[in-house]
Coordinates of C-alpha atoms in Angstrom, one line a residue:
Chain A
M120 CA 79.6 110.9 58.0
S121 CA 79.1 110.0 61.7
Y122 CA 81.6 107.7 63.4
P123 CA 79.1 104.9 64.0
K124 CA 78.3 104.8 60.2
Q125 CA 82.0 105.0 59.3
M126 CA 82.8 102.1 61.7
L127 CA 79.9 100.0 60.4
D128 CA 81.0 100.6 56.8
T129 CA 84.5 99.2 57.6
Y130 CA 83.3 96.1 59.4
P131 CA 85.2 93.1 57.9
R132 CA 82.2 90.8 57.7
T133 CA 78.5 91.0 56.7
L134 CA 76.3 93.0 59.2
N135 CA 73.3 91.3 60.7
V136 CA 71.1 94.3 60.0
D137 CA 70.9 97.3 57.7
A138 CA 73.8 99.7 58.6
G139 CA 71.7 102.8 58.3
V140 CA 69.1 101.5 60.9
L141 CA 71.9 100.4 63.3
A142 CA 73.9 103.6 63.0
A143 CA 70.8 105.7 63.6
T144 CA 70.0 103.7 66.8
I145 CA 73.6 104.0 68.0
D146 CA 73.4 107.8 67.4
A147 CA 70.1 108.0 69.3
L148 CA 71.5 106.0 72.2
N149 CA 74.6 108.2 72.5
D150 CA 72.4 111.3 72.3
C151 CA 70.1 110.0 75.0
A152 CA 72.9 109.0 77.4
Q153 CA 74.5 112.4 76.9
A154 CA 71.2 114.3 77.4
C155 CA 70.3 112.4 80.5
T156 CA 73.7 112.9 82.1
A157 CA 73.5 116.6 81.4
D158 CA 69.9 116.8 82.6
V159 CA 70.9 115.4 86.0
D160 CA 73.4 118.1 86.2
D161 CA 70.9 120.8 85.2
D162 CA 68.4 119.5 87.7
L163 CA 71.1 119.7 90.5
S164 CA 71.5 123.5 89.6
E165 CA 67.8 124.3 90.0
Q166 CA 66.3 125.9 93.1
N167 CA 63.5 123.3 93.2
V168 CA 65.9 120.3 93.1
I169 CA 63.6 118.5 95.6
E170 CA 60.8 118.4 93.1
L171 CA 63.2 117.0 90.5
V172 CA 64.4 113.9 92.5
K173 CA 62.4 111.4 90.4
C174 CA 63.7 113.1 87.2
I175 CA 67.3 112.8 88.5
R176 CA 66.9 109.2 89.4
L177 CA 65.4 108.1 86.1
C178 CA 67.9 110.1 84.1
L179 CA 70.7 108.4 86.0
D180 CA 69.2 105.0 85.1
C181 CA 68.5 106.0 81.5
A182 CA 72.1 107.2 81.0
D183 CA 73.5 103.9 82.4
V184 CA 71.1 101.6 80.4
C185 CA 71.8 103.6 77.1
T186 CA 75.5 103.4 77.7
A187 CA 75.4 99.6 78.1
T188 CA 73.0 99.3 75.1
V189 CA 75.1 101.4 72.8
R190 CA 78.1 99.1 73.5
V191 CA 76.2 95.9 73.1
T192 CA 74.5 97.0 69.8
S193 CA 77.8 98.2 68.5
R194 CA 79.1 94.7 68.6
Q195 CA 78.3 92.5 65.5
T196 CA 80.8 89.7 66.0
A197 CA 79.3 86.5 67.4
Y198 CA 75.9 88.2 67.5
D199 CA 73.5 86.7 70.1
A200 CA 69.8 87.7 69.9
N201 CA 69.2 86.4 73.4
V202 CA 71.4 89.2 74.7
T203 CA 70.6 92.1 72.3
K204 CA 66.8 91.8 72.2
P205 CA 65.9 91.8 75.9
L206 CA 68.4 94.7 76.4
L207 CA 66.8 96.7 73.7
E208 CA 63.4 96.0 75.3
A209 CA 64.7 97.2 78.7
C210 CA 66.3 100.3 77.1
A211 CA 63.1 101.2 75.4
A212 CA 61.2 100.8 78.6
T213 CA 63.7 102.9 80.5
C214 CA 63.5 105.7 77.9
K215 CA 59.7 105.6 78.1
S216 CA 59.7 106.1 81.9
C217 CA 62.4 108.7 81.8
G218 CA 60.8 110.6 78.9
D219 CA 57.5 110.7 80.7
E220 CA 59.0 112.2 83.8
C221 CA 61.2 114.7 81.9
E222 CA 58.1 115.8 80.0
R223 CA 56.3 116.6 83.2
H224 CA 58.9 119.3 83.8
A225 CA 59.3 120.4 80.1
Q226 CA 57.2 123.6 80.4
I227 CA 59.2 124.9 83.4
H228 CA 62.7 123.6 82.5
E229 CA 63.9 123.8 78.9
H230 CA 66.6 121.2 79.6
C231 CA 64.0 118.7 80.6
R232 CA 62.1 119.4 77.3
V233 CA 65.3 118.7 75.3
C234 CA 66.0 115.6 77.4
A235 CA 62.4 114.3 76.9
E236 CA 62.9 114.6 73.2
A237 CA 66.1 112.6 73.2
C238 CA 64.4 109.9 75.3
R239 CA 61.4 109.7 72.9
R240 CA 63.8 109.4 69.9
C241 CA 65.8 106.8 71.6
E242 CA 62.8 104.7 72.6
Q243 CA 61.6 104.8 69.0
A244 CA 65.1 103.9 67.6
C245 CA 65.3 100.9 70.0
R246 CA 61.9 99.7 68.8
E247 CA 62.9 100.1 65.2
L248 CA 66.1 98.2 65.7
L249 CA 64.1 95.4 67.5
G250 CA 61.8 95.3 64.4
A251 CA 64.8 95.0 62.0
I252 CA 67.0 92.4 63.8
K253 CA 66.5 88.7 63.7
Chain B
M470 CA 80.0 93.7 106.5
S471 CA 80.1 94.4 102.7
Y472 CA 79.7 97.9 101.4
P473 CA 76.4 97.2 99.6
K474 CA 74.9 95.9 102.9
Q475 CA 76.4 98.8 104.9
M476 CA 75.0 101.4 102.4
L477 CA 71.5 99.7 102.4
D478 CA 71.5 99.7 106.2
T479 CA 72.0 103.5 106.2
Y480 CA 69.3 104.3 103.6
P481 CA 67.2 107.1 105.0
R482 CA 63.8 105.7 104.0
T483 CA 62.2 102.2 103.9
L484 CA 63.6 99.9 101.2
N485 CA 61.3 98.4 98.6
V486 CA 62.8 94.9 99.2
D487 CA 64.6 92.8 101.8
A488 CA 68.1 94.4 102.3
G489 CA 69.8 90.9 102.4
V490 CA 68.4 89.8 99.1
L491 CA 69.3 93.1 97.4
A492 CA 72.8 93.2 98.8
A493 CA 73.4 89.6 97.7
T494 CA 72.3 90.6 94.1
I495 CA 74.5 93.7 94.1
D496 CA 77.5 91.5 95.2
A497 CA 76.8 88.9 92.5
L498 CA 76.5 91.6 89.8
N499 CA 79.8 93.2 90.9
D500 CA 81.5 89.8 91.0
C501 CA 80.2 88.9 87.5
A502 CA 81.1 92.3 85.9
Q503 CA 84.6 91.9 87.4
A504 CA 85.0 88.2 86.4
C505 CA 83.9 88.9 82.8
T506 CA 86.2 91.9 82.4
A507 CA 89.1 89.7 83.7
D508 CA 88.1 86.8 81.5
V509 CA 88.2 88.9 78.4
D510 CA 91.8 89.8 79.4
D511 CA 92.7 86.2 80.1
D512 CA 91.3 85.1 76.7
L513 CA 93.4 87.7 75.0
S514 CA 96.5 86.2 76.5
E515 CA 95.7 82.7 75.3
Q516 CA 97.4 81.2 72.2
N517 CA 94.0 80.0 70.8
V518 CA 92.4 83.5 71.0
I519 CA 90.7 82.9 67.7
E520 CA 88.6 80.1 69.3
L521 CA 87.6 82.4 72.2
V522 CA 86.1 85.2 70.1
K523 CA 82.6 84.4 71.0
C524 CA 83.6 84.1 74.7
I525 CA 85.3 87.5 74.5
R526 CA 82.3 89.2 72.9
L527 CA 79.8 87.8 75.4
C528 CA 82.0 88.6 78.4
L529 CA 82.2 92.2 77.1
D530 CA 78.4 92.4 76.8
C531 CA 77.9 90.7 80.2
A532 CA 80.3 93.1 82.0
D533 CA 78.5 96.1 80.4
V534 CA 75.0 94.9 81.3
C535 CA 76.0 93.9 84.9
T536 CA 77.6 97.3 85.4
A537 CA 74.4 99.1 84.3
T538 CA 72.2 96.7 86.4
V539 CA 74.3 97.1 89.6
R540 CA 73.8 100.9 89.3
V541 CA 70.1 100.7 88.6
T542 CA 69.4 98.2 91.4
S543 CA 71.5 100.2 93.9
R544 CA 69.0 103.0 93.5
Q545 CA 66.0 102.9 95.8
T546 CA 64.7 106.5 95.6
A547 CA 61.7 107.0 93.2
Y548 CA 61.8 103.3 92.4
D549 CA 60.2 102.4 89.0
A550 CA 59.4 98.7 88.4
N551 CA 59.1 99.5 84.6
V552 CA 62.8 100.2 84.6
T553 CA 64.2 97.6 87.0
K554 CA 62.3 94.5 86.0
P555 CA 63.1 94.4 82.3
L556 CA 66.7 95.3 83.0
L557 CA 67.0 92.4 85.5
E558 CA 65.4 90.1 82.8
A559 CA 67.9 91.3 80.2
C560 CA 70.8 90.8 82.7
A561 CA 69.7 87.3 83.6
A562 CA 69.5 86.4 79.9
T563 CA 73.0 87.9 79.2
C564 CA 74.5 86.0 82.2
K565 CA 72.8 82.8 80.8
S566 CA 74.4 83.2 77.3
C567 CA 77.7 84.2 78.7
G568 CA 77.8 81.4 81.3
D569 CA 76.9 78.8 78.6
E570 CA 79.8 80.0 76.4
C571 CA 82.3 80.2 79.2
E572 CA 81.3 76.7 80.3
R573 CA 82.3 75.4 76.9
H574 CA 85.9 76.4 77.6
A575 CA 85.9 75.6 81.3
Q576 CA 87.8 72.3 81.0
I577 CA 90.6 73.9 79.1
H578 CA 90.8 77.3 80.7
E579 CA 90.4 77.6 84.5
H580 CA 89.6 81.3 84.1
C581 CA 86.6 80.4 82.0
R582 CA 85.4 78.0 84.7
V583 CA 85.6 80.7 87.4
C584 CA 83.8 83.2 85.1
A585 CA 81.1 80.7 84.2
E586 CA 80.5 80.2 87.9
A587 CA 80.2 84.0 88.5
C588 CA 77.7 84.2 85.5
R589 CA 75.5 81.3 86.9
R590 CA 75.4 82.9 90.4
C591 CA 74.6 86.3 88.9
E592 CA 71.8 84.9 86.7
Q593 CA 70.3 83.2 89.8
A594 CA 70.6 86.4 91.9
C595 CA 68.8 88.4 89.2
R596 CA 66.0 85.9 89.1
E597 CA 65.7 85.9 92.9
L598 CA 65.6 89.7 93.0
L599 CA 62.9 89.6 90.3
G600 CA 60.9 87.3 92.5
A601 CA 61.3 89.5 95.6
I602 CA 60.5 93.0 94.1
K603 CA 57.1 94.3 93.3
Chain C
M67 CA 72.3 121.5 66.8
S68 CA 74.0 118.6 68.6
Y69 CA 72.5 117.4 71.9
P70 CA 75.6 118.3 74.0
K71 CA 75.4 121.9 72.6
Q72 CA 71.6 122.0 73.2
M73 CA 72.0 120.8 76.8
L74 CA 74.8 123.3 77.5
D75 CA 72.6 126.1 76.1
T76 CA 69.8 125.3 78.6
Y77 CA 72.1 125.0 81.7
P78 CA 70.4 127.1 84.4
R79 CA 73.6 128.8 85.7
T80 CA 76.8 130.3 84.1
L81 CA 79.1 127.7 82.5
N82 CA 82.8 127.5 83.7
V83 CA 84.0 127.4 80.2
D84 CA 83.0 128.4 76.6
A85 CA 80.0 126.3 75.6
G86 CA 81.4 125.7 72.1
V87 CA 84.8 124.3 73.3
L88 CA 83.1 122.1 75.9
A89 CA 80.5 120.8 73.4
A90 CA 83.2 120.0 70.9
T91 CA 85.1 118.0 73.5
I92 CA 82.0 116.1 74.5
D93 CA 81.4 115.2 70.9
A94 CA 85.0 114.1 70.4
L95 CA 84.8 111.9 73.6
N96 CA 81.6 110.3 72.5
D97 CA 83.0 109.7 68.9
C98 CA 86.2 108.1 70.3
A99 CA 84.3 105.9 72.8
Q100 CA 82.1 104.7 70.0
A101 CA 84.9 104.2 67.5
C102 CA 87.0 102.2 70.0
T103 CA 84.1 99.9 71.0
A104 CA 83.4 99.2 67.3
D105 CA 87.1 98.8 66.5
V106 CA 87.4 96.0 69.2
D107 CA 84.5 94.3 67.5
D108 CA 86.1 94.7 64.1
D109 CA 89.4 93.4 65.3
L110 CA 87.6 90.3 66.7
S111 CA 86.3 89.6 63.2
E112 CA 89.7 89.7 61.6
Q113 CA 91.6 86.5 60.7
N114 CA 94.8 87.9 62.3
V115 CA 93.2 88.7 65.6
I116 CA 96.3 87.4 67.4
E117 CA 98.3 90.4 66.0
L118 CA 95.5 92.8 67.1
V119 CA 95.6 91.9 70.8
K120 CA 97.3 95.1 71.9
C121 CA 95.0 97.1 69.7
I122 CA 91.9 95.4 71.3
R123 CA 93.3 96.0 74.8
L124 CA 94.0 99.7 74.3
C125 CA 90.7 100.3 72.5
L126 CA 88.9 98.7 75.5
D127 CA 90.7 101.0 77.9
C128 CA 90.2 104.0 75.7
A129 CA 86.4 103.4 75.4
D130 CA 86.2 103.1 79.2
V131 CA 88.2 106.2 80.0
C132 CA 86.4 108.3 77.3
T133 CA 83.0 107.1 78.7
A134 CA 84.0 108.3 82.2
T135 CA 85.5 111.5 80.9
V136 CA 82.4 112.5 78.9
R137 CA 80.3 112.0 82.0
V138 CA 82.5 114.1 84.3
T139 CA 83.1 116.9 81.8
S140 CA 79.3 117.0 81.1
R141 CA 78.8 118.1 84.8
Q142 CA 79.1 121.8 85.5
T143 CA 77.4 121.9 88.9
A144 CA 79.9 122.1 91.9
Y145 CA 82.8 122.0 89.4
D146 CA 86.0 120.7 90.9
A147 CA 89.2 121.2 88.9
N148 CA 91.0 118.6 91.1
V149 CA 88.7 116.0 89.5
T150 CA 88.3 117.2 85.9
K151 CA 92.0 118.2 85.1
P152 CA 93.8 114.9 86.0
L153 CA 91.0 112.9 84.3
L154 CA 91.4 115.0 81.1
E155 CA 95.2 114.4 81.3
A156 CA 94.6 110.6 81.7
C157 CA 92.1 110.6 78.9
A158 CA 94.5 112.5 76.5
A159 CA 97.3 110.0 77.4
T160 CA 95.0 107.0 76.8
C161 CA 93.9 108.4 73.4
K162 CA 97.6 108.9 72.5
S163 CA 98.6 105.3 73.3
C164 CA 95.5 103.9 71.6
G165 CA 95.8 106.2 68.5
D166 CA 99.5 105.2 68.1
E167 CA 98.6 101.5 68.2
C168 CA 95.6 101.8 65.9
E169 CA 97.7 103.8 63.4
R170 CA 100.2 100.8 63.2
H171 CA 97.3 98.8 61.7
A172 CA 95.8 101.6 59.6
Q173 CA 97.2 100.6 56.3
I174 CA 95.9 97.1 56.6
H175 CA 92.6 97.7 58.4
E176 CA 90.5 100.7 57.4
H177 CA 88.6 100.4 60.7
C178 CA 91.8 101.0 62.6
R179 CA 92.5 104.0 60.4
V180 CA 89.1 105.5 61.3
C181 CA 89.6 104.7 65.0
A182 CA 93.1 106.3 65.0
E183 CA 91.6 109.4 63.6
A184 CA 88.9 109.5 66.3
C185 CA 91.6 109.0 69.0
R186 CA 93.8 111.8 67.6
R187 CA 90.8 114.2 67.5
C188 CA 89.8 113.3 71.1
E189 CA 93.4 113.7 72.4
Q190 CA 93.5 117.2 70.9
A191 CA 90.0 118.1 72.2
C192 CA 91.0 117.0 75.7
R193 CA 94.1 119.2 75.5
E194 CA 92.1 122.1 74.2
L195 CA 89.6 121.8 77.1
L196 CA 92.5 121.6 79.6
G197 CA 93.8 124.9 78.1
A198 CA 90.4 126.5 78.4
I199 CA 89.3 125.5 81.9
K200 CA 90.5 127.1 85.2
Chain D
M400 CA 88.5 83.9 97.9
S401 CA 87.2 87.0 96.1
Y402 CA 86.6 86.9 92.4
P403 CA 89.3 89.5 91.5
K404 CA 91.9 87.3 93.3
Q405 CA 90.5 84.1 91.7
M406 CA 90.7 85.6 88.3
L407 CA 94.2 86.9 88.8
D408 CA 95.3 83.5 90.0
T409 CA 94.1 81.9 86.7
Y410 CA 95.8 84.5 84.4
P411 CA 97.7 82.6 81.7
R412 CA 100.8 84.7 81.8
T413 CA 103.0 86.4 84.4
L414 CA 101.3 89.4 86.1
N415 CA 103.1 92.8 86.0
V416 CA 102.5 93.3 89.7
D417 CA 101.9 91.3 93.0
A418 CA 98.5 89.7 92.7
G419 CA 97.6 90.5 96.3
V420 CA 98.2 94.2 95.9
L421 CA 96.3 94.3 92.6
A422 CA 93.3 92.3 93.9
A423 CA 93.1 94.6 97.0
T424 CA 93.0 97.7 94.7
I425 CA 90.3 96.1 92.5
D426 CA 88.2 95.3 95.6
A427 CA 88.7 98.9 96.9
L428 CA 87.7 100.4 93.5
N429 CA 84.6 98.2 93.3
D430 CA 83.6 99.1 96.9
C431 CA 84.1 102.8 96.2
A432 CA 82.1 102.8 93.0
Q433 CA 79.3 101.0 94.8
A434 CA 79.3 103.2 97.9
C435 CA 79.3 106.4 95.8
T436 CA 76.4 105.2 93.6
A437 CA 74.4 104.3 96.8
D438 CA 75.4 107.6 98.5
V439 CA 73.9 109.6 95.6
D440 CA 70.7 107.7 96.0
D441 CA 70.8 108.2 99.8
D442 CA 71.4 111.9 99.4
L443 CA 68.4 112.1 97.0
S444 CA 66.2 110.7 99.7
E445 CA 67.2 113.3 102.3
Q446 CA 65.1 116.4 103.1
N447 CA 68.1 118.7 102.8
V448 CA 69.0 117.5 99.3
I449 CA 69.9 121.1 98.3
E450 CA 72.8 121.1 100.8
L451 CA 74.0 117.8 99.3
V452 CA 74.3 118.9 95.7
K453 CA 78.2 119.0 95.8
C454 CA 78.3 115.6 97.5
I455 CA 75.9 114.1 94.8
R456 CA 78.0 115.6 92.0
L457 CA 81.4 114.3 93.3
C458 CA 79.9 110.9 94.1
L459 CA 78.7 110.6 90.5
D460 CA 82.1 111.5 89.3
C461 CA 83.8 109.1 91.7
A462 CA 81.6 106.2 90.7
D463 CA 82.3 106.8 87.0
V464 CA 86.1 107.2 87.5
C465 CA 86.3 104.1 89.7
T466 CA 84.3 102.1 87.3
A467 CA 86.7 103.0 84.4
T468 CA 89.8 102.4 86.7
V469 CA 88.7 99.0 87.9
R470 CA 88.3 97.9 84.2
V471 CA 91.6 99.2 83.1
T472 CA 93.6 97.9 86.1
S473 CA 91.9 94.5 85.7
R474 CA 93.6 94.2 82.3
Q475 CA 97.1 92.7 82.3
T476 CA 97.5 91.8 78.7
A477 CA 99.6 94.4 76.6
Y478 CA 100.0 96.5 79.7
D479 CA 100.8 100.2 79.0
A480 CA 102.0 102.3 82.0
N481 CA 101.1 105.5 80.0
V482 CA 97.5 104.5 80.3
T483 CA 97.3 103.0 83.8
K484 CA 99.4 105.5 85.8
P485 CA 97.7 108.7 84.9
L486 CA 94.3 107.1 85.4
L487 CA 95.3 105.8 88.9
E488 CA 96.5 109.4 89.6
A489 CA 93.2 110.8 88.4
C490 CA 91.2 108.2 90.4
A491 CA 93.2 108.9 93.6
A492 CA 92.5 112.7 93.2
T493 CA 88.8 112.1 92.6
C494 CA 88.5 109.8 95.7
K495 CA 90.3 112.6 97.7
S496 CA 87.8 115.3 96.6
C497 CA 84.8 113.0 97.1
G498 CA 86.0 111.7 100.4
D499 CA 86.6 115.3 101.7
E500 CA 83.1 116.3 100.7
C501 CA 81.4 113.2 102.1
E502 CA 83.3 113.7 105.4
R503 CA 81.7 117.1 105.8
H504 CA 78.3 115.4 106.0
A505 CA 79.5 112.3 108.0
Q506 CA 78.2 113.5 111.4
I507 CA 74.7 114.2 110.1
H508 CA 74.4 111.3 107.6
E509 CA 75.7 107.9 108.4
H510 CA 75.7 106.9 104.7
C511 CA 78.1 109.8 104.0
R512 CA 80.4 108.5 106.7
V513 CA 80.5 105.0 105.2
C514 CA 81.0 106.5 101.7
A515 CA 83.9 108.7 103.0
E516 CA 85.5 105.6 104.4
A517 CA 85.2 103.8 101.1
C518 CA 86.7 106.8 99.3
R519 CA 89.7 107.0 101.7
R520 CA 90.5 103.3 101.3
C521 CA 90.2 103.6 97.5
E522 CA 92.5 106.6 97.4
Q523 CA 95.1 104.8 99.4
A524 CA 94.8 101.6 97.4
C525 CA 95.3 103.6 94.1
R526 CA 98.4 105.2 95.6
E527 CA 99.7 101.8 96.8
L528 CA 99.2 100.3 93.3
L529 CA 101.0 103.3 91.8
G530 CA 103.9 102.6 94.1
A531 CA 104.0 98.9 93.1
I532 CA 103.7 99.0 89.3
K533 CA 106.4 99.9 86.9

């Protein structure tokens, strides 16, 4: 069992949301942050780095926003929808922009294809969690 | 001159926004992230920590969201309003929630009063930057 | 296949280290950052939060250090051992302190037991990567 | 008065270290994290980005390590030298590597000169704090 799921299963109180949905979002956010950090590094190793500047910039943003979002959504105590909901919206929007740009390079660079996939999954996971929380 | 202003003044291209407004927001975000991290630590040293659980949780969130926002807004290259705007909205909302909670403890705990002030300034700075960017 | 492994397999140049060892470390760092963030939140939900202050503090540190370490070790381009090695040493030391403290509460709080395990695994993974890199 | 100093002055217990030395280190760490994040962005806007790949990589590392270090050093409660000291060592080493590389580009790029200065100050501040803490 993944650590997010294990930790949610040992939470001392009642969760605000289904543990499976939340754990899946946490996994998708961690995957996306990791893929974007690695994709920046891959881009910096390519000969045509100048054509990848927009991809690098959006992957940096996406890694930072996913890292903040995974921390905030991992917290259940004293839950505040006014914090979690706009952040999930911002994270989904960032994953959309970043996924679109990575996809533009997916046929040339396999690492951009993998990263685009992680962004798409994360965007969808954020939207699913937004649908599930109060 | 502060480092954010110095770095903006040496940016190789044209900025998307007035350098003074942007530098002031970056300073406010850094101050708020720092104040919230310190306030968590202060709260953990208080005898009545159990009454400060909501304050701790929101300060943790606020530090994380401000840290992500300062990084994203510090980037000018390949600017994407679809990323920056929702994140500034989320950051302002987080500062609002966190500032409200810190203010509840401001009369008893001086550190919460200082932190509430940093949250208010940061919320306002985010809204001003939102008004200034395209 | 996990995203860290997928991203390492699509790196455009030659890796400085065995991809399997590096991917395992990245997974362990992500797991530990996640477990520590969740354990802070779990601790804040416990009645005896005052007895868990040291655990909360070390879990906050451990999450921050693991988050930085996962980013630095995920970067292969322009590798600099003077950056990576001391950070892996610091991360292993942090996981040791945090794991020791979580273990003290493991019999009472199942979430601390799971978190201690994640810290132990991460400490060992950092040491294995230190042994494998130049 | 800066927020780090204000927050340290309102800490409920006795600090482990002189508040002025600690506040100066926190300021230097925040400045360096900010300068490095901005310098990455500046580098990405330069025509000769391919020659700045090492600078970008080390600035990314330095921003991440300083961000973790500012959070850990901002925490006084349940202080653990086994965590703080190796991290300050790692941070000083990272600032050294990053400052050296930024300095190589300082005559051509003013933003690299400013960033090199922030790295040098932060390296020195970390070493001064290491000398002051137990």
